[in-house]
Coordinates of N, CA and C in Angstrom, one line a residue:
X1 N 0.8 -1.2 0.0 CA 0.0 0.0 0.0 C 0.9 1.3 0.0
X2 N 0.9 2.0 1.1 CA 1.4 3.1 1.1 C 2.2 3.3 2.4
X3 N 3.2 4.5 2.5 CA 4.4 4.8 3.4 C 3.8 5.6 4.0
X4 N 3.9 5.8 5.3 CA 3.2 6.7 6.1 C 4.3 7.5 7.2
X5 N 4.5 8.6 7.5 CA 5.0 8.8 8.3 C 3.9 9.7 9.7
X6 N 4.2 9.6 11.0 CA 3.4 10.0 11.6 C 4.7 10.6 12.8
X7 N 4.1 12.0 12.8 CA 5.0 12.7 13.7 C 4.4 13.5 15.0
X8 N 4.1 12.7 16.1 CA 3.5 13.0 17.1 C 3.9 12.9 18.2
X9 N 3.9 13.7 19.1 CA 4.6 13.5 20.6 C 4.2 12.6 21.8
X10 N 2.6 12.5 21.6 CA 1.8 11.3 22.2 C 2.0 9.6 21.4
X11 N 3.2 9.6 22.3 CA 3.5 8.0 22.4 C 2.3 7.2 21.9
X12 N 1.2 6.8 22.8 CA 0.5 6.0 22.9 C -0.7 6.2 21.8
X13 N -1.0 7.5 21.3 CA -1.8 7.8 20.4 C -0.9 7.2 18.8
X14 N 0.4 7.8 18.7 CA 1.1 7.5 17.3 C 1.1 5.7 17.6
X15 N 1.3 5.2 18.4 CA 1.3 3.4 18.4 C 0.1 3.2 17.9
X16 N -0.6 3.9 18.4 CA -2.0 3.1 17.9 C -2.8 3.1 16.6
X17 N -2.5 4.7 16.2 CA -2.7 4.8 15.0 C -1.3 4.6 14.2
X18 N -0.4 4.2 14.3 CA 0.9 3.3 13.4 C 0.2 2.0 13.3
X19 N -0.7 1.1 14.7 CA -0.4 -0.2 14.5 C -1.8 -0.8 13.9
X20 N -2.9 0.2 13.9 CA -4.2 0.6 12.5 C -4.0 0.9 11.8
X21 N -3.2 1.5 10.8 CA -2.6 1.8 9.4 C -1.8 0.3 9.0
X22 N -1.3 0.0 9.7 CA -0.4 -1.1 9.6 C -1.2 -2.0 9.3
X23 N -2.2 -2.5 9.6 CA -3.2 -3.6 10.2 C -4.2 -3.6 8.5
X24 N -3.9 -2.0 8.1 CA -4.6 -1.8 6.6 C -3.7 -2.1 5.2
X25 N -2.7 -2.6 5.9 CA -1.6 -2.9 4.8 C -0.7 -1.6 4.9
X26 N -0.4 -0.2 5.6 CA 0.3 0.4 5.1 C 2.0 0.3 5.9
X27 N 2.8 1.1 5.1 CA 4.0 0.6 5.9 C 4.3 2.3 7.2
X28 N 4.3 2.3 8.0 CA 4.3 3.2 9.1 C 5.5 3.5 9.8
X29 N 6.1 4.7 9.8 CA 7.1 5.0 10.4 C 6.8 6.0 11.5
X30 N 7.5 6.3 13.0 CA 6.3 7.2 14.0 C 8.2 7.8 14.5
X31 N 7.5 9.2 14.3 CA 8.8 9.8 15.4 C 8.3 10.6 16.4
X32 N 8.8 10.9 17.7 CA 8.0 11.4 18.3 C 8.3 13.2 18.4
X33 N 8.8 13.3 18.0 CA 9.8 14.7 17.7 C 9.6 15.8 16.3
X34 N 9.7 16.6 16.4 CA 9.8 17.4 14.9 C 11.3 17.1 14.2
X35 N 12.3 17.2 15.2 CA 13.6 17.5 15.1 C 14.0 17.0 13.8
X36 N 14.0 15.9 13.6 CA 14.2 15.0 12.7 C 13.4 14.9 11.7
X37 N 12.3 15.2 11.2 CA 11.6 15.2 10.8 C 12.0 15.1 8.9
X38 N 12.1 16.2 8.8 CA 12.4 16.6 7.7 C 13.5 15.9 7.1
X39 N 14.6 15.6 7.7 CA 15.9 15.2 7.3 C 15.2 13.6 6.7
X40 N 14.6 12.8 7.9 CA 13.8 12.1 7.4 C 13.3 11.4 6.3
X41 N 12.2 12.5 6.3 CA 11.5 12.8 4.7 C 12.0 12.8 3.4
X42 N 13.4 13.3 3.4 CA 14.1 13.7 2.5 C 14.8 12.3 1.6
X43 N 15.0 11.6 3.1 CA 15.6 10.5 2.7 C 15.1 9.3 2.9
X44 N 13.6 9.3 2.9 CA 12.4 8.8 2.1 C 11.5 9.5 2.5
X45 N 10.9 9.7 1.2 CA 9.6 10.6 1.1 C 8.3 9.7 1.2
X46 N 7.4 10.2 2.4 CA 6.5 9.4 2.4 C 5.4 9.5 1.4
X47 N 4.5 8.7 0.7 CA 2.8 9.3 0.6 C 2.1 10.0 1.3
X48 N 2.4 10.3 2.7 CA 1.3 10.9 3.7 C 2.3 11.3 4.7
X49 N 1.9 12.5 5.5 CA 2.8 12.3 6.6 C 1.4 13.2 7.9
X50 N 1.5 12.4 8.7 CA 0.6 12.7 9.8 C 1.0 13.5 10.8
X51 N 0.5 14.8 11.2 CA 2.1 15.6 11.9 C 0.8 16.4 13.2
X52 N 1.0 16.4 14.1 CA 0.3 17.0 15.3 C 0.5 18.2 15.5
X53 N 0.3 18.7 16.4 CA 0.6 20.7 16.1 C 1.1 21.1 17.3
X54 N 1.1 20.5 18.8 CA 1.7 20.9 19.9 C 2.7 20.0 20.2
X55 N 3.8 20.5 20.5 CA 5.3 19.2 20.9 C 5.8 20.1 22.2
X56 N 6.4 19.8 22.9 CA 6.8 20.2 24.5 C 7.9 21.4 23.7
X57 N 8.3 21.3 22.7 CA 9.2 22.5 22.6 C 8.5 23.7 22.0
X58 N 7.4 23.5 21.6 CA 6.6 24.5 20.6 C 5.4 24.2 20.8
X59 N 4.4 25.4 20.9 CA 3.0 25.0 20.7 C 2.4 25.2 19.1
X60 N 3.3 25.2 18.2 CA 3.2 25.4 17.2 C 4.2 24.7 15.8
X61 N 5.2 23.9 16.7 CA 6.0 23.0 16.4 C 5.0 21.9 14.9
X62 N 4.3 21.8 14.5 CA 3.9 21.1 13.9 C 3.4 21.7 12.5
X63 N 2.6 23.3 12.7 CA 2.7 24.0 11.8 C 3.7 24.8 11.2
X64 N 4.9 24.7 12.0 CA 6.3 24.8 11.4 C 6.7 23.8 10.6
X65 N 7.0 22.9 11.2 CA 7.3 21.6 10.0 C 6.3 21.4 8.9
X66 N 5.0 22.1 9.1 CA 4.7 21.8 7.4 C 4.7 22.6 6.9
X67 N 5.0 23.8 7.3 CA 5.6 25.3 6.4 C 7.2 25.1 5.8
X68 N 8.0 24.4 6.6 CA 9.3 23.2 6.2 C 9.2 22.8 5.3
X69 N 8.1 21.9 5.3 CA 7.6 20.8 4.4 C 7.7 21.2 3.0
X70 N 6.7 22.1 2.9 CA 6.5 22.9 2.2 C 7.5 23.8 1.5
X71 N 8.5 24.1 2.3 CA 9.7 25.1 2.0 C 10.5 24.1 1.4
X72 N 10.4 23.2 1.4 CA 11.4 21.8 1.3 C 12.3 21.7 -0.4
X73 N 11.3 21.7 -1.0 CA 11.4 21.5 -2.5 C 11.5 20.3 -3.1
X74 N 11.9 19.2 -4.5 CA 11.2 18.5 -4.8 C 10.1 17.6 -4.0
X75 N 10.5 16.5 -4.0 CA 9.5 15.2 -4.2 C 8.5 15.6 -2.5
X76 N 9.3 15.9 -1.4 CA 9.3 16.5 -0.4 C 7.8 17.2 -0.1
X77 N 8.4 18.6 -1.1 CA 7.1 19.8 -1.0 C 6.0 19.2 -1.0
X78 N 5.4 18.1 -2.3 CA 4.4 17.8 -2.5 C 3.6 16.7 -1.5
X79 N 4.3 16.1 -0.4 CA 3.8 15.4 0.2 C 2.5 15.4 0.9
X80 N 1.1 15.1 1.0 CA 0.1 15.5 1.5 C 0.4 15.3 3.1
X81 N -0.5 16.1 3.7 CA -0.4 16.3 4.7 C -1.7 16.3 5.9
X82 N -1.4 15.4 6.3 CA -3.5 15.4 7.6 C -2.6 16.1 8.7
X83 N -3.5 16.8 9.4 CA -3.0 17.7 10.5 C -3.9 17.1 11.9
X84 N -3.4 16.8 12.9 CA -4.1 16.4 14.1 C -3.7 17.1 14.8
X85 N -4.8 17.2 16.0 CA -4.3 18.4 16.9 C -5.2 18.5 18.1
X86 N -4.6 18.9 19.3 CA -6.0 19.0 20.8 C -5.9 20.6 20.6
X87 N -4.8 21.3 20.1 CA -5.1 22.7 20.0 C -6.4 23.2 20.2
X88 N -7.5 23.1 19.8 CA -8.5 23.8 20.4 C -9.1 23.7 21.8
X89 N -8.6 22.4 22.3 CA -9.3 22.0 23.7 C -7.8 23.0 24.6
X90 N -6.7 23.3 24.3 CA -5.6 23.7 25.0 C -6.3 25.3 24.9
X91 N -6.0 25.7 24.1 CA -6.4 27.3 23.4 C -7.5 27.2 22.7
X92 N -8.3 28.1 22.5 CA -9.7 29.0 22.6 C -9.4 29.5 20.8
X93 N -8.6 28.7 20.0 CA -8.3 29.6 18.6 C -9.4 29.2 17.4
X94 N -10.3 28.1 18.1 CA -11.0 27.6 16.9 C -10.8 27.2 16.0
X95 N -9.5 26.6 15.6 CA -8.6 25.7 14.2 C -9.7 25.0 13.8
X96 N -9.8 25.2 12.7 CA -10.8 24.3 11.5 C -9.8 23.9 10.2
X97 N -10.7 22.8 9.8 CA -10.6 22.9 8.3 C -10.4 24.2 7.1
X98 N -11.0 24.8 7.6 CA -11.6 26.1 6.7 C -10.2 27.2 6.9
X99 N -9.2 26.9 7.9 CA -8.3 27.6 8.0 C -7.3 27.1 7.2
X100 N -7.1 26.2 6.5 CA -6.5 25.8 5.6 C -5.8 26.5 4.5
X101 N -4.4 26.9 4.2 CA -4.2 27.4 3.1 C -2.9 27.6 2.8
X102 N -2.1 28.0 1.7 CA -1.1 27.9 0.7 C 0.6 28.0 1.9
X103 N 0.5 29.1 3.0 CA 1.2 29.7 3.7 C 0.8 29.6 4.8
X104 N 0.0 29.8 5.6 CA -0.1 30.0 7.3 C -0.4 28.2 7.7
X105 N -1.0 27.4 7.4 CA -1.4 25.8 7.3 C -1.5 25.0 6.4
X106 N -0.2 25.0 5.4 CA -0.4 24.1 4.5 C -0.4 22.8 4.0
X107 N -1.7 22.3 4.6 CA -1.8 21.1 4.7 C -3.2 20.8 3.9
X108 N -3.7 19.6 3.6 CA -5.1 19.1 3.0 C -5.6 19.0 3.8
X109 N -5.9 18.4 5.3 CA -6.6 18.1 5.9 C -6.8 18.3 7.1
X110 N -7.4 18.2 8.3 CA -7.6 18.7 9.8 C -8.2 17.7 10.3
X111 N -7.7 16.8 11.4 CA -8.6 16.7 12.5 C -8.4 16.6 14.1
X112 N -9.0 16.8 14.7 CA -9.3 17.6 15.8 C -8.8 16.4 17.1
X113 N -7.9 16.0 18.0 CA -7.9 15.1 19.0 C -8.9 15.3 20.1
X114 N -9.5 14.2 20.4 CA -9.4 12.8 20.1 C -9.8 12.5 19.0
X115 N -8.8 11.9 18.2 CA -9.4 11.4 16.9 C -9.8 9.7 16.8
X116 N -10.7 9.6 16.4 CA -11.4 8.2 15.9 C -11.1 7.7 15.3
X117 N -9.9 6.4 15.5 CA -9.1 5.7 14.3 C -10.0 5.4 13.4
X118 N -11.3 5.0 13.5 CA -11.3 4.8 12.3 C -12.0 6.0 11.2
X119 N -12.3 7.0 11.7 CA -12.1 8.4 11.2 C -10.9 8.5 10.5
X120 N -9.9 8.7 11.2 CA -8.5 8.6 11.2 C -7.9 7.9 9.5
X121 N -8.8 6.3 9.5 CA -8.0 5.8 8.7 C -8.8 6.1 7.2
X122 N -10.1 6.6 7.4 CA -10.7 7.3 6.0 C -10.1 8.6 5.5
X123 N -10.2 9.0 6.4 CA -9.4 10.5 5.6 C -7.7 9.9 5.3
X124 N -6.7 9.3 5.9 CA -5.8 8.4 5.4 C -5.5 8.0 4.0
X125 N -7.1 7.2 3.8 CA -7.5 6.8 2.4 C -7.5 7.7 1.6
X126 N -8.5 8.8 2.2 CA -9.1 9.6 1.0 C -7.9 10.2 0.7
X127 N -7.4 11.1 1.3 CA -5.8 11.5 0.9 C -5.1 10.9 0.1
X128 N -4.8 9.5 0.4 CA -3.9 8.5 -1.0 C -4.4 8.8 -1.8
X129 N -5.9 8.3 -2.1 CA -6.8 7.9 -3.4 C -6.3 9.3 -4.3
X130 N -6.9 10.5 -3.3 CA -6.5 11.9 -4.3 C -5.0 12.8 -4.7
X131 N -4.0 11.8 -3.8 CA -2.9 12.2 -4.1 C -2.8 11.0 -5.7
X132 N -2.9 9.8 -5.9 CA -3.3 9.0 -6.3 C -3.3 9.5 -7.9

């Protein structure tokens, strides 16, 4: 199927959704850090990369890396992107889908922690299919 990368700081959440993608045929790699991230990527580029938005070094550590991402250039840039996040339950900012765009979130997708693996692994799909 497909290469997944998932970059999240909640241990027990990235196992679980690594070991449900997995379970779907895909191949899943989990780091728990930004740090690395990118260097990563470079030196394999996933189909999908799953990237959270608050890490103990940044509350915004996540939407840095896909502005990164994005900054990146070839094969890299284009990687789709689902964005997960408890941001709104932490802060009062109302992150939506609808905030979505070229520069400030550039990602395809949004959803909200607690997320519903199997929520989780449809939008996953739908992402491949339309990167696809």
């Amino acid at each position: 199927m497909a290469y997944l990368l998932i970059v999240d700081d909640d241990e027990d959440f990235a196992s679980a959704a690594a070991m449900t993608l997995r379970a779907s045929g895909h191949e899943v790699d989990v780091l728990l850090e930004t740090t690395d991230a990118l260097r990563r990527m470079k030196a394999r580029t996933p189909d999908l990369a799953i990237l959270d938005v608050m890490f103990p070094e940044s509350s915004s550590a996540g939407f840095d890396l896909a502005r990164e991402i994005r900054g990146a250039g070839g094969p890299v840039a284009k990687v789709p992107i689902l964005m997960l996040t408890a941001v709104n339950q932490k802060f009062p900012f109302g992150f939506a889908a609808s905030d979505i765009d070229d520069h400030w979130m550039p990602v395809q997708d949004f959803l909200e922690k607690p997320v519903d693996i199997a929520v989780l692994c449809r939008r996953v799909e739908d992402l491949l299919a339309k990167a696809a």
